[in-house]
PDB file of C-alpha atoms and ligand atoms in Angstrom:
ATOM      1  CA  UNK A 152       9.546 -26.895  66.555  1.00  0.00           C
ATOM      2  CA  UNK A 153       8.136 -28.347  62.937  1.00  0.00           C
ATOM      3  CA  UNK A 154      10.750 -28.317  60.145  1.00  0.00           C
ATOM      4  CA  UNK A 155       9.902 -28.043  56.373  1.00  0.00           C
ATOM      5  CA  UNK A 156      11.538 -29.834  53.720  1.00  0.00           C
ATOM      6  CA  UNK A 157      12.202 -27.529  50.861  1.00  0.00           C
ATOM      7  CA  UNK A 158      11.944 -28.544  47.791  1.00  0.00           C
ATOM      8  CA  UNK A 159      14.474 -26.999  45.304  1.00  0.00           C
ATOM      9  CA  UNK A 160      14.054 -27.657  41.735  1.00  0.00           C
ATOM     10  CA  UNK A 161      16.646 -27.871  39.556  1.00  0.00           C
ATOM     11  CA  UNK A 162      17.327 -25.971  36.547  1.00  0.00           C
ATOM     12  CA  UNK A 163      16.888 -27.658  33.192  1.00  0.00           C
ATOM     13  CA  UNK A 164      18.081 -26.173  29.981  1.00  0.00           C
ATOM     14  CA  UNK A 165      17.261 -26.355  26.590  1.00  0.00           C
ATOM     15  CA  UNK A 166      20.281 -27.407  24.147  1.00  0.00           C
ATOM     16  CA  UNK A 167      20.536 -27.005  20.560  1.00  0.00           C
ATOM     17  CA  UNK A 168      22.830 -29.892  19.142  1.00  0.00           C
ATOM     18  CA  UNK A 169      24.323 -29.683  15.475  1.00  0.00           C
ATOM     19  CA  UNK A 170      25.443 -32.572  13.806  1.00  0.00           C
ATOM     20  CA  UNK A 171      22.950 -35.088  15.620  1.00  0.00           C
ATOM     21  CA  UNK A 172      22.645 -37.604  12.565  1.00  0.00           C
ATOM     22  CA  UNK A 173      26.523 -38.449  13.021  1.00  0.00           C
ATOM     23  CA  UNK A 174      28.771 -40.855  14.851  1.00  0.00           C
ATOM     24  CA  UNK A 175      29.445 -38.433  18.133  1.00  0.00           C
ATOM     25  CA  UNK A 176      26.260 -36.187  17.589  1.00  0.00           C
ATOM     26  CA  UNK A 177      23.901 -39.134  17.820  1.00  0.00           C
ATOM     27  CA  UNK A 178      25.868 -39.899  21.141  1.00  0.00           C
ATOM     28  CA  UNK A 179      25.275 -36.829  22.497  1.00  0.00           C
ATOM     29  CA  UNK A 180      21.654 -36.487  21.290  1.00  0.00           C
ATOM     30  CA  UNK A 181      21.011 -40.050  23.297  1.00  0.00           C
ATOM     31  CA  UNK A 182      22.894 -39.032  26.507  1.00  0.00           C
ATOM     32  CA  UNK A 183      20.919 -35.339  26.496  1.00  0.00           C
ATOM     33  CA  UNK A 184      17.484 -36.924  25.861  1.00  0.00           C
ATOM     34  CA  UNK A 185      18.071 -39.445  28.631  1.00  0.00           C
ATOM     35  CA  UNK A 186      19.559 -36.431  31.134  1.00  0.00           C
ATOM     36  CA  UNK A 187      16.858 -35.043  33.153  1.00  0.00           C
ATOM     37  CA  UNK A 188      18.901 -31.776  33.775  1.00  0.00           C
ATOM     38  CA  UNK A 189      18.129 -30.877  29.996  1.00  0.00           C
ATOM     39  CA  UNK A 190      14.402 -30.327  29.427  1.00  0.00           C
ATOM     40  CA  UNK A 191      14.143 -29.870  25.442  1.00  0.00           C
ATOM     41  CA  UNK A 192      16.862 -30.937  22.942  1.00  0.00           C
ATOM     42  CA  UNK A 193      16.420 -29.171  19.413  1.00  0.00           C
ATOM     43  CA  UNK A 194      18.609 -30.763  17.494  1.00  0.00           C
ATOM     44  CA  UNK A 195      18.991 -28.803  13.883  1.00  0.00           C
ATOM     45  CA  UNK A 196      19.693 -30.631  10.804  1.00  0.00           C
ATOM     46  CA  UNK A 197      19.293 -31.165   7.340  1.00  0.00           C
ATOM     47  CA  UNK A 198      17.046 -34.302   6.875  1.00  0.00           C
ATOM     48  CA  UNK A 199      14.784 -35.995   9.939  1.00  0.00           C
ATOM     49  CA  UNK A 200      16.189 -38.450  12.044  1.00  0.00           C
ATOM     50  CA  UNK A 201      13.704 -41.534  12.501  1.00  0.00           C
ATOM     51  CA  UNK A 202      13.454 -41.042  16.013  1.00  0.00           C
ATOM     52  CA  UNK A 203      10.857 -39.170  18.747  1.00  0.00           C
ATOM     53  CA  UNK A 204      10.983 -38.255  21.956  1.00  0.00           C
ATOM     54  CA  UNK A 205       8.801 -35.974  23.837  1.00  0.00           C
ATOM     55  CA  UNK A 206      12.384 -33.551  24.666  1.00  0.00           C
ATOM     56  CA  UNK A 207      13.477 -33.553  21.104  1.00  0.00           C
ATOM     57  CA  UNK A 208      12.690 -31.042  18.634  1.00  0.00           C
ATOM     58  CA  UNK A 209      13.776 -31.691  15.263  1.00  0.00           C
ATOM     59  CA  UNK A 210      14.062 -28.437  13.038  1.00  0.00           C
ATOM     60  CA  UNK A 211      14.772 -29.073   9.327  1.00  0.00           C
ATOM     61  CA  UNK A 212      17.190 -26.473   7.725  1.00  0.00           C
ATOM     62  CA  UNK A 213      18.882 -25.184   4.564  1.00  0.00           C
ATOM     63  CA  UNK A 214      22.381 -24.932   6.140  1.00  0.00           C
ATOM     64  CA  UNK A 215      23.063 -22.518   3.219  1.00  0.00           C
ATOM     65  CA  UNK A 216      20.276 -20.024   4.659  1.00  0.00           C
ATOM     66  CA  UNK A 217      20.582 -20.430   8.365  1.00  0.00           C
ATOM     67  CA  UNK A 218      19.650 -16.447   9.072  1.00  0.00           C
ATOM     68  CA  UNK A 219      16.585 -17.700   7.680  1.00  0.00           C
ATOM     69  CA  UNK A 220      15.735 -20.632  10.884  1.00  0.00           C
ATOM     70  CA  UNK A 221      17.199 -17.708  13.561  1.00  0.00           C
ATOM     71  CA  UNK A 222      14.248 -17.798  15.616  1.00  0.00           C
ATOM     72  CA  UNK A 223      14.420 -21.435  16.063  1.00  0.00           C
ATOM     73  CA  UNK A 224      18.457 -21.167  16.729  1.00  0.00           C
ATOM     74  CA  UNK A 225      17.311 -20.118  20.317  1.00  0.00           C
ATOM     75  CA  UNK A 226      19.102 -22.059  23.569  1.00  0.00           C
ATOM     76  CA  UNK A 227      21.480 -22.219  26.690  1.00  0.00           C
ATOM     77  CA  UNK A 228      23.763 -23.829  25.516  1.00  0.00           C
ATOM     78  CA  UNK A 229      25.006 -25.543  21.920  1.00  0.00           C
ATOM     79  CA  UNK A 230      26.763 -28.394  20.874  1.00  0.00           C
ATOM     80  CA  UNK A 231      28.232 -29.185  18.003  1.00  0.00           C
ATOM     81  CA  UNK A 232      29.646 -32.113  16.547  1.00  0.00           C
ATOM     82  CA  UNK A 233      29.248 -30.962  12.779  1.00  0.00           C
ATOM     83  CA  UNK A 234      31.928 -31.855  10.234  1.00  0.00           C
ATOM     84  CA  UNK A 235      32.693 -33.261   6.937  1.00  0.00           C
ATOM     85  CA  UNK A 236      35.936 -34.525   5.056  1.00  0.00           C
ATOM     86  CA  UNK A 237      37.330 -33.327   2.225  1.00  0.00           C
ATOM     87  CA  UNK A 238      36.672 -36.599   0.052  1.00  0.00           C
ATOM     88  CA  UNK A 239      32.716 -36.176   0.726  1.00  0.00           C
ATOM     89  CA  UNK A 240      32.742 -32.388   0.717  1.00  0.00           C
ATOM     90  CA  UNK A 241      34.122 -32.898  -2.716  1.00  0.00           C
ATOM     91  CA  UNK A 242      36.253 -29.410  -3.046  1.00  0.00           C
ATOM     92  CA  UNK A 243      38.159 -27.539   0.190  1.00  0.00           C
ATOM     93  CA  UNK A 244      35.255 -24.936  -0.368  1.00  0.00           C
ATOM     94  CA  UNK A 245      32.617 -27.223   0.452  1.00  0.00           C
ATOM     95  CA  UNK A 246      34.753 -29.031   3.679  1.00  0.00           C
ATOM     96  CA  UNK A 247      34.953 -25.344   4.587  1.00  0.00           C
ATOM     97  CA  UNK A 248      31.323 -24.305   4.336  1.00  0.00           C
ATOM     98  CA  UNK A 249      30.284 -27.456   6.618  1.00  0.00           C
ATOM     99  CA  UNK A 250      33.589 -27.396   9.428  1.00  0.00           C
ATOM    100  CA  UNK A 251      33.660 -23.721   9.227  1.00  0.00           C
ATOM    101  CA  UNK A 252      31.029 -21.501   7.960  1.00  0.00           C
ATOM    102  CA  UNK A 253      28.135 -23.013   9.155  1.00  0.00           C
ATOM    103  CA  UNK A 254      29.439 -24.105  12.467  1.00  0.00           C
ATOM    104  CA  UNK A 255      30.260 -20.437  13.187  1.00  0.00           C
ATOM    105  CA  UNK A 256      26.648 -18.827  11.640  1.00  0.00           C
ATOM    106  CA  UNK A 257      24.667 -20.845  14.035  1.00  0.00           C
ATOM    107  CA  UNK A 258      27.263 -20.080  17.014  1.00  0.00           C
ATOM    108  CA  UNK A 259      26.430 -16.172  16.052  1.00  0.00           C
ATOM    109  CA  UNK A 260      22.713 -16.410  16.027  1.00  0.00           C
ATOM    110  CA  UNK A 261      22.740 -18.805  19.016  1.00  0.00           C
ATOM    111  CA  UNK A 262      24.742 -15.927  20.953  1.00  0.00           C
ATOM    112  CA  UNK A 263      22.618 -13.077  19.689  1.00  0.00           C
ATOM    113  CA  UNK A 264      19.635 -15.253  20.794  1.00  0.00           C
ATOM    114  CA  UNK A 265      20.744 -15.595  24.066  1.00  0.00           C
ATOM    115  CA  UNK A 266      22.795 -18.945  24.381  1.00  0.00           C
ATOM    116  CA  UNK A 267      25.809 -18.844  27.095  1.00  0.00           C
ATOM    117  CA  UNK A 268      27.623 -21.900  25.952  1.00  0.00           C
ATOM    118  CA  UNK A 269      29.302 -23.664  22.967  1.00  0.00           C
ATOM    119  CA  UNK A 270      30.668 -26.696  22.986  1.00  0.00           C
ATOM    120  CA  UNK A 271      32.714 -27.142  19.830  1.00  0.00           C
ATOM    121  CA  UNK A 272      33.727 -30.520  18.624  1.00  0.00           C
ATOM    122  CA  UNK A 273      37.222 -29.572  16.856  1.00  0.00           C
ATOM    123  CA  UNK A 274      40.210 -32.534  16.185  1.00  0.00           C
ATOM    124  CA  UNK A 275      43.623 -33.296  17.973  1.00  0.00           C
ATOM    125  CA  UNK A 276      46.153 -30.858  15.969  1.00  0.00           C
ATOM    126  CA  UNK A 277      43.619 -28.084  15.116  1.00  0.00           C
ATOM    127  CA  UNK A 278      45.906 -25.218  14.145  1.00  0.00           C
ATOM    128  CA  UNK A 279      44.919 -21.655  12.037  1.00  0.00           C
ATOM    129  CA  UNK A 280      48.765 -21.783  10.713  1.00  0.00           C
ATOM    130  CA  UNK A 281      48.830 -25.347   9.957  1.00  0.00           C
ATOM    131  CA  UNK A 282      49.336 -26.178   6.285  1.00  0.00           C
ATOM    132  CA  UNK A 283      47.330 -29.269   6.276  1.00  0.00           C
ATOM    133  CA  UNK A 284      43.472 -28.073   5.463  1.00  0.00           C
ATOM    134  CA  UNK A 285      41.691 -29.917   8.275  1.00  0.00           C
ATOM    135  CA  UNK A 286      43.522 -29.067  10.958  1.00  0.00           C
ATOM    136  CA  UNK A 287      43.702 -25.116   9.602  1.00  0.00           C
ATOM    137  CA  UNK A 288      39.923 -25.296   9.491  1.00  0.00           C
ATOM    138  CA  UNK A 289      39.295 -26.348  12.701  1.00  0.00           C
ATOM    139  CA  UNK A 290      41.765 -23.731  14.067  1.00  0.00           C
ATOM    140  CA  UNK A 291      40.203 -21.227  12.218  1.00  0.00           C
ATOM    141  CA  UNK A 292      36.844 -22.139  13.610  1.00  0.00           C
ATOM    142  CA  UNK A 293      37.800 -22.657  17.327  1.00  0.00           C
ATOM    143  CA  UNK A 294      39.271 -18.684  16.990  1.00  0.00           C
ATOM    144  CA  UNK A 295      35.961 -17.561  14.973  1.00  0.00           C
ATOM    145  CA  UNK A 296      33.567 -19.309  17.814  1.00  0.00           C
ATOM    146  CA  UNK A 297      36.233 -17.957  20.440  1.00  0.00           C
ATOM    147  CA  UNK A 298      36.193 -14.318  19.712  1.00  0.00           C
ATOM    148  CA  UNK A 299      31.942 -14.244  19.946  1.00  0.00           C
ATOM    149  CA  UNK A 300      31.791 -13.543  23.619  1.00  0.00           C
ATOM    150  CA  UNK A 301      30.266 -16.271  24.810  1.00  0.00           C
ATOM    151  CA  UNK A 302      30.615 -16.713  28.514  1.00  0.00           C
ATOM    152  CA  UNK A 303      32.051 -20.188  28.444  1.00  0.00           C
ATOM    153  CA  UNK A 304      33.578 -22.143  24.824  1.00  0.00           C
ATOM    154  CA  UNK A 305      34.888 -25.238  25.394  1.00  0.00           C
ATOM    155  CA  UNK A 306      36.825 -27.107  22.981  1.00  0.00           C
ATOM    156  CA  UNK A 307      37.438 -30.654  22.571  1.00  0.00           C
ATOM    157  CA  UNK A 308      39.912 -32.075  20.579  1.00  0.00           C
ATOM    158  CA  UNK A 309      40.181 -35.750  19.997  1.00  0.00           C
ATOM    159  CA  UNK A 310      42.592 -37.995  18.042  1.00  0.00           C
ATOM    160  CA  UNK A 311      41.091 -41.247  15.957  1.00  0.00           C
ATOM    161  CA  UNK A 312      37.430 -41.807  16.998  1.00  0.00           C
ATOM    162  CA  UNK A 313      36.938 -45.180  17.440  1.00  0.00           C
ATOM    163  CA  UNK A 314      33.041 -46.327  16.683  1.00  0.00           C
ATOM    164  CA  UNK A 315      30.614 -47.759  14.420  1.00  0.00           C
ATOM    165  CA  UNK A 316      29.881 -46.485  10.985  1.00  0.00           C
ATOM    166  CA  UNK A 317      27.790 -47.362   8.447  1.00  0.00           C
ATOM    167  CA  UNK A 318      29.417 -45.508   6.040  1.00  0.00           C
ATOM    168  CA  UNK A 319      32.861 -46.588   4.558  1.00  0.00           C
ATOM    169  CA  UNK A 320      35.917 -44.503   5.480  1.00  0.00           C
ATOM    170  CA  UNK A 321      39.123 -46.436   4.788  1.00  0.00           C
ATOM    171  CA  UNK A 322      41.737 -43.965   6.404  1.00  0.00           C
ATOM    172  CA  UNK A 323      39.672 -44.033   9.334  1.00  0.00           C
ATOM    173  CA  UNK A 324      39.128 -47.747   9.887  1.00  0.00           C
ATOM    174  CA  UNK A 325      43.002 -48.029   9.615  1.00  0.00           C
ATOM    175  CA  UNK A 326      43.330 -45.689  12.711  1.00  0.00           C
ATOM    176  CA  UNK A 327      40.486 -47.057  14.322  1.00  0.00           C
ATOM    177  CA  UNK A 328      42.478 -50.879  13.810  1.00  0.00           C
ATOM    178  CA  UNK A 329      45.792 -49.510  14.816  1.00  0.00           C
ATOM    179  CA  UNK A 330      43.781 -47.901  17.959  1.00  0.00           C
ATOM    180  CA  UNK A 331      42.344 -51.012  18.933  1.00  0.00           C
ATOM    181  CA  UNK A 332      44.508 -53.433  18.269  1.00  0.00           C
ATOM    182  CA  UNK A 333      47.720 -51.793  18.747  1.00  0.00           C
ATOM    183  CA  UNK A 334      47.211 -49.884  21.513  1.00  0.00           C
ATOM    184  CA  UNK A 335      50.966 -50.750  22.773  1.00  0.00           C
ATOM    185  CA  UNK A 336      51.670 -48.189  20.342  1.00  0.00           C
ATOM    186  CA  UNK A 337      50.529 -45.533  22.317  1.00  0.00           C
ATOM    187  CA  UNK A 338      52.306 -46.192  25.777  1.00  0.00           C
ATOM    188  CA  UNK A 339      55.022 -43.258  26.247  1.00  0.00           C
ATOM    189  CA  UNK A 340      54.672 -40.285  25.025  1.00  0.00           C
ATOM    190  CA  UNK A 341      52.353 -41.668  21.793  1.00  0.00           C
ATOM    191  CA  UNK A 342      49.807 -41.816  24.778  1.00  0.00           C
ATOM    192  CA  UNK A 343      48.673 -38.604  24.040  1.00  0.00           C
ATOM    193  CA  UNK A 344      47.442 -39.869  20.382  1.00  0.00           C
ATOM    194  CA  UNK A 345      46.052 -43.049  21.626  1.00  0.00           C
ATOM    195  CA  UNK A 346      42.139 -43.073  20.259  1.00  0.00           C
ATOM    196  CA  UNK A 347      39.087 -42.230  21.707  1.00  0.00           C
ATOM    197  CA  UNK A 348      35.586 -44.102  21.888  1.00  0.00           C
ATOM    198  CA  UNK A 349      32.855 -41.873  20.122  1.00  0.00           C
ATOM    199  CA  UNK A 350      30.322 -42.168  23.157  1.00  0.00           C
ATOM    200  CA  UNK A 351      33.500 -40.823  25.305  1.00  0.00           C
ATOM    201  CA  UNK A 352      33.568 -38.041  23.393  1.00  0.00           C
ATOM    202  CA  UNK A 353      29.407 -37.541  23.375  1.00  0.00           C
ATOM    203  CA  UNK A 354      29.670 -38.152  27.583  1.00  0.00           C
ATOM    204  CA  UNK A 355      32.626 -35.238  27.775  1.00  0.00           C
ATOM    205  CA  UNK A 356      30.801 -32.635  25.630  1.00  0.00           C
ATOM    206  CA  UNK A 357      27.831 -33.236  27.697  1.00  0.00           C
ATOM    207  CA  UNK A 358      29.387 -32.936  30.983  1.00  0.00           C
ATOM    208  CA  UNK A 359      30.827 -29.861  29.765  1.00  0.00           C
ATOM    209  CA  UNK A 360      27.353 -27.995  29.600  1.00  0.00           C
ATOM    210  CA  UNK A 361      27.405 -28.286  33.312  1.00  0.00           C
ATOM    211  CA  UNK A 362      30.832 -27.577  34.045  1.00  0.00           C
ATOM    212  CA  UNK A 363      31.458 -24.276  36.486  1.00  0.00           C
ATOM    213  CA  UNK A 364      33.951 -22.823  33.735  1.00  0.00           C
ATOM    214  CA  UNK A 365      34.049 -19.465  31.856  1.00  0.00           C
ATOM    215  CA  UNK A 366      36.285 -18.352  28.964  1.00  0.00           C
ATOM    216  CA  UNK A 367      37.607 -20.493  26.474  1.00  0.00           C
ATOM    217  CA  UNK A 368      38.695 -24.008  27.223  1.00  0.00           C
ATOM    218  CA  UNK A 369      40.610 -26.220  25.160  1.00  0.00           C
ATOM    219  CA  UNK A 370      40.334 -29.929  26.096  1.00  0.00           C
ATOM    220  CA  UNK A 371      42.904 -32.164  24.502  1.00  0.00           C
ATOM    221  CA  UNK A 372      42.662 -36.178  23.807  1.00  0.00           C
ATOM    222  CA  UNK A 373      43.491 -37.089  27.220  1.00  0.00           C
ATOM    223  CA  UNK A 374      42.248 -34.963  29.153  1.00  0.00           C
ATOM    224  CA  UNK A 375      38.477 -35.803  27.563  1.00  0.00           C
ATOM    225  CA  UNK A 376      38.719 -39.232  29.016  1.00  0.00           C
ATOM    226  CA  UNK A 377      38.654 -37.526  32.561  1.00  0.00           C
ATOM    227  CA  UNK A 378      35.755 -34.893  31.225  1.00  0.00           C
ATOM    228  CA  UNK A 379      33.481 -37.922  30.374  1.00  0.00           C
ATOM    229  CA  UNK A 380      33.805 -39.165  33.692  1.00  0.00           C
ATOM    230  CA  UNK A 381      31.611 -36.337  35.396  1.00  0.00           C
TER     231      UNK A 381
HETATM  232  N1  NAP B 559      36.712 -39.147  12.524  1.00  0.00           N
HETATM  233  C1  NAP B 559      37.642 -38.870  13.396  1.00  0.00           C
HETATM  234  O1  NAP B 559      38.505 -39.699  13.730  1.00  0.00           O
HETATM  235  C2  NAP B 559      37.669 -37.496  14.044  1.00  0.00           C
HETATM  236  C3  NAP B 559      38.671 -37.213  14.942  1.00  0.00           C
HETATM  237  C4  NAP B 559      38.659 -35.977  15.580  1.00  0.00           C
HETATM  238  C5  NAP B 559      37.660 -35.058  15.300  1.00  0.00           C
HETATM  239  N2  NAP B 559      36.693 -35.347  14.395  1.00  0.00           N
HETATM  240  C6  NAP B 559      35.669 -34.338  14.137  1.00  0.00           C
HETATM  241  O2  NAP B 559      34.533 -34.634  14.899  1.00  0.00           O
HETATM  242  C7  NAP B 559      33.366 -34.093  14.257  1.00  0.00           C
HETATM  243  C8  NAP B 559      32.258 -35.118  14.245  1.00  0.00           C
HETATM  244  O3  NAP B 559      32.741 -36.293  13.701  1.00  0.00           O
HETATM  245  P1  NAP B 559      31.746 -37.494  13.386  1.00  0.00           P
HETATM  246  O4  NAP B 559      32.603 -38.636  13.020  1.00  0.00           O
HETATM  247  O5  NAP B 559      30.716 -37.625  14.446  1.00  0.00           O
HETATM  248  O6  NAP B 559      31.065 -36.918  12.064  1.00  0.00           O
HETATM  249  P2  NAP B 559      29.942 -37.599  11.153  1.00  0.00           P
HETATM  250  O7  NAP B 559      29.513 -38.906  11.689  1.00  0.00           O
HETATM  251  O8  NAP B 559      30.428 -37.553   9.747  1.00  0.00           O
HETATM  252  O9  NAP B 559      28.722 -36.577  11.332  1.00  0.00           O
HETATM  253  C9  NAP B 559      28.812 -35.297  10.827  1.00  0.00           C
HETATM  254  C10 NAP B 559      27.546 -34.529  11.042  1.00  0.00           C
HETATM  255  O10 NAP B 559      27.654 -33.318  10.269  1.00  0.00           O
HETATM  256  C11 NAP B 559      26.528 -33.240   9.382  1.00  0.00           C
HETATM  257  N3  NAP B 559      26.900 -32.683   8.076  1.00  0.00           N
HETATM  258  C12 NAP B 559      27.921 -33.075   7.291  1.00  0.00           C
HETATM  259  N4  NAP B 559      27.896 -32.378   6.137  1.00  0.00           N
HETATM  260  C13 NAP B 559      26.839 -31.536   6.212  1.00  0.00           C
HETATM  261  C14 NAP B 559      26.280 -30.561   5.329  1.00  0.00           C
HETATM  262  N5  NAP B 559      26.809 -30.305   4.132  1.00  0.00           N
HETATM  263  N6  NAP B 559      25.205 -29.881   5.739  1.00  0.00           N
HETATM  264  C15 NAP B 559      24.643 -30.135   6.954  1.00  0.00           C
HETATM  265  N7  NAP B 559      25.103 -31.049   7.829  1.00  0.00           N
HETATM  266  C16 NAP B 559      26.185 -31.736   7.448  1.00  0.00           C
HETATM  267  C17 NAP B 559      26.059 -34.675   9.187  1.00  0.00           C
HETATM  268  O11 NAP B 559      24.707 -34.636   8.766  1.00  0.00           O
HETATM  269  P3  NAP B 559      24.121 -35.715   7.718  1.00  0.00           P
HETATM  270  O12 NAP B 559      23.857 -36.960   8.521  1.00  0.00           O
HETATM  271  O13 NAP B 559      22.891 -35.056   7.211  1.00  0.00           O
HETATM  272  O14 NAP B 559      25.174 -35.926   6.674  1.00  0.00           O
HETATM  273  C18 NAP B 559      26.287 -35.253  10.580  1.00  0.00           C
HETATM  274  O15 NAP B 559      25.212 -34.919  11.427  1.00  0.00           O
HETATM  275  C19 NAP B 559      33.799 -33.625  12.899  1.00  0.00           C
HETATM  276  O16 NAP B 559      33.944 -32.231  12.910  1.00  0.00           O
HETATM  277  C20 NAP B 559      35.154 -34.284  12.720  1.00  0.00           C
HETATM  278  O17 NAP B 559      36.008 -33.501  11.909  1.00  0.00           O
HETATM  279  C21 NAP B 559      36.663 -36.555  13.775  1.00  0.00           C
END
């Protein structure tokens, strides 16, 4: 009797990544060009990155005018790692336009394109009814992105990212100290808080593309360590 091997081809995807020219996005925009299961990357942003690759697709936008890119907003799956603070946004209607606004246009006119999945970068303490801005803002936007029908939103939501920046950020590089160099600190229950590697974070929101899950997921701090790991 003669057998045949059969050859069964994978499925690639095409992602759209926002936020690619930060800390976590450029993670994420490494780990997806080097990931055979993902056959074109278009990463959308608002000034080229100095980089090709055969995958990558870079398509240059005026954030304030996405409806006008829509045909180009057109994949599987989306991640995004955008976000500002309040110090460079300059006013809380600025941080809002970049964590909120824009975040949640593309995540409509990936979803009326077609797209299945968003994978929304939000923070540890993200809360609607919080009275701190940043952590309303990012509750507000994990609801927004929620309530779109999507068949699977997850949402990742990490304390202190610890990684290299060119820029300067001095709150930030305090956590990021404390994190490493204290990390006694967060034995107990501070363990929950304890800070989280940038590429971690980039690994977890990848492996979430793939993940079997539907509905809205909410990953917290801890739980992304185990999310990076497959
Ligand atoms: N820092 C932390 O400890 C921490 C902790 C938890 C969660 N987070 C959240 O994680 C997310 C990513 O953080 P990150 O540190 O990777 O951010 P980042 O390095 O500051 O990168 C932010 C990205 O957003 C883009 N962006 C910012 N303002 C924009 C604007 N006005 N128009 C268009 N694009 C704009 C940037 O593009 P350009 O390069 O063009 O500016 C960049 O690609 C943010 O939402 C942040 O709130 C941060």
């Amino acid at each position: 009797m003669k057998t045949h091997a059969t050859c069964v081809k994978q499925e690639t995807m095409t992602v759209l990544l926002l936020g690619g020219s930060g800390l976590i996005g450029s993670h994420c925009l490494s780990i997806l060009l080097s990931d055979d299961r993902f056959e074109k990357v278009i990463a959308l942003l608002r000034r080229p990155l100095n980089i090709s690759h055969p995958k990558l697709v870079q398509t240059i936008v005026d954030f304030d005018k996405l409806d006008n890119y829509a045909s180009d907003i057109k994949a599987d799956a989306v991640l995004s790692t955008l976000g500002t603070t309040l110090r460079k946004a300059g006013s809380s209607v600025k941080f809002t336009k970049v964590d909120y606004e824009y975040q949640l246009k593309v995540a409509e006119i990936a979803k009326r394109n077609g797209a299945k999945t968003f994978i929304l970068l939000s923070s540890m303490g993200a809360n609607k009814k919080s009275v701190v801005l940043y952590s309303k803002v990012k509750g507000e936007v994990e609801e927004a992105v929620s309530k779109l029908g999507y068949n699977k939103v997850v949402i990742l939501r990490p304390s202190i990212l610890i990684g290299e920046r060119t820029e300067s950020r001095p709150g930030e590089a305090v956590g990021q100290w404390v994190a490493q160099n204290m990390s006694f600190v967060f034995a107990g229950p501070l363990a929950r808080y304890r800070g989280i590697e940038a590429i971690t974070v980039a690994q977890a929101m990848v492996n979430a593309v793939q993940k079997p899950y539907t509905g809205v997921t909410i990953v917290e701090n801890l739980e992304i360590f185990e999310w990076a790991k497959n």
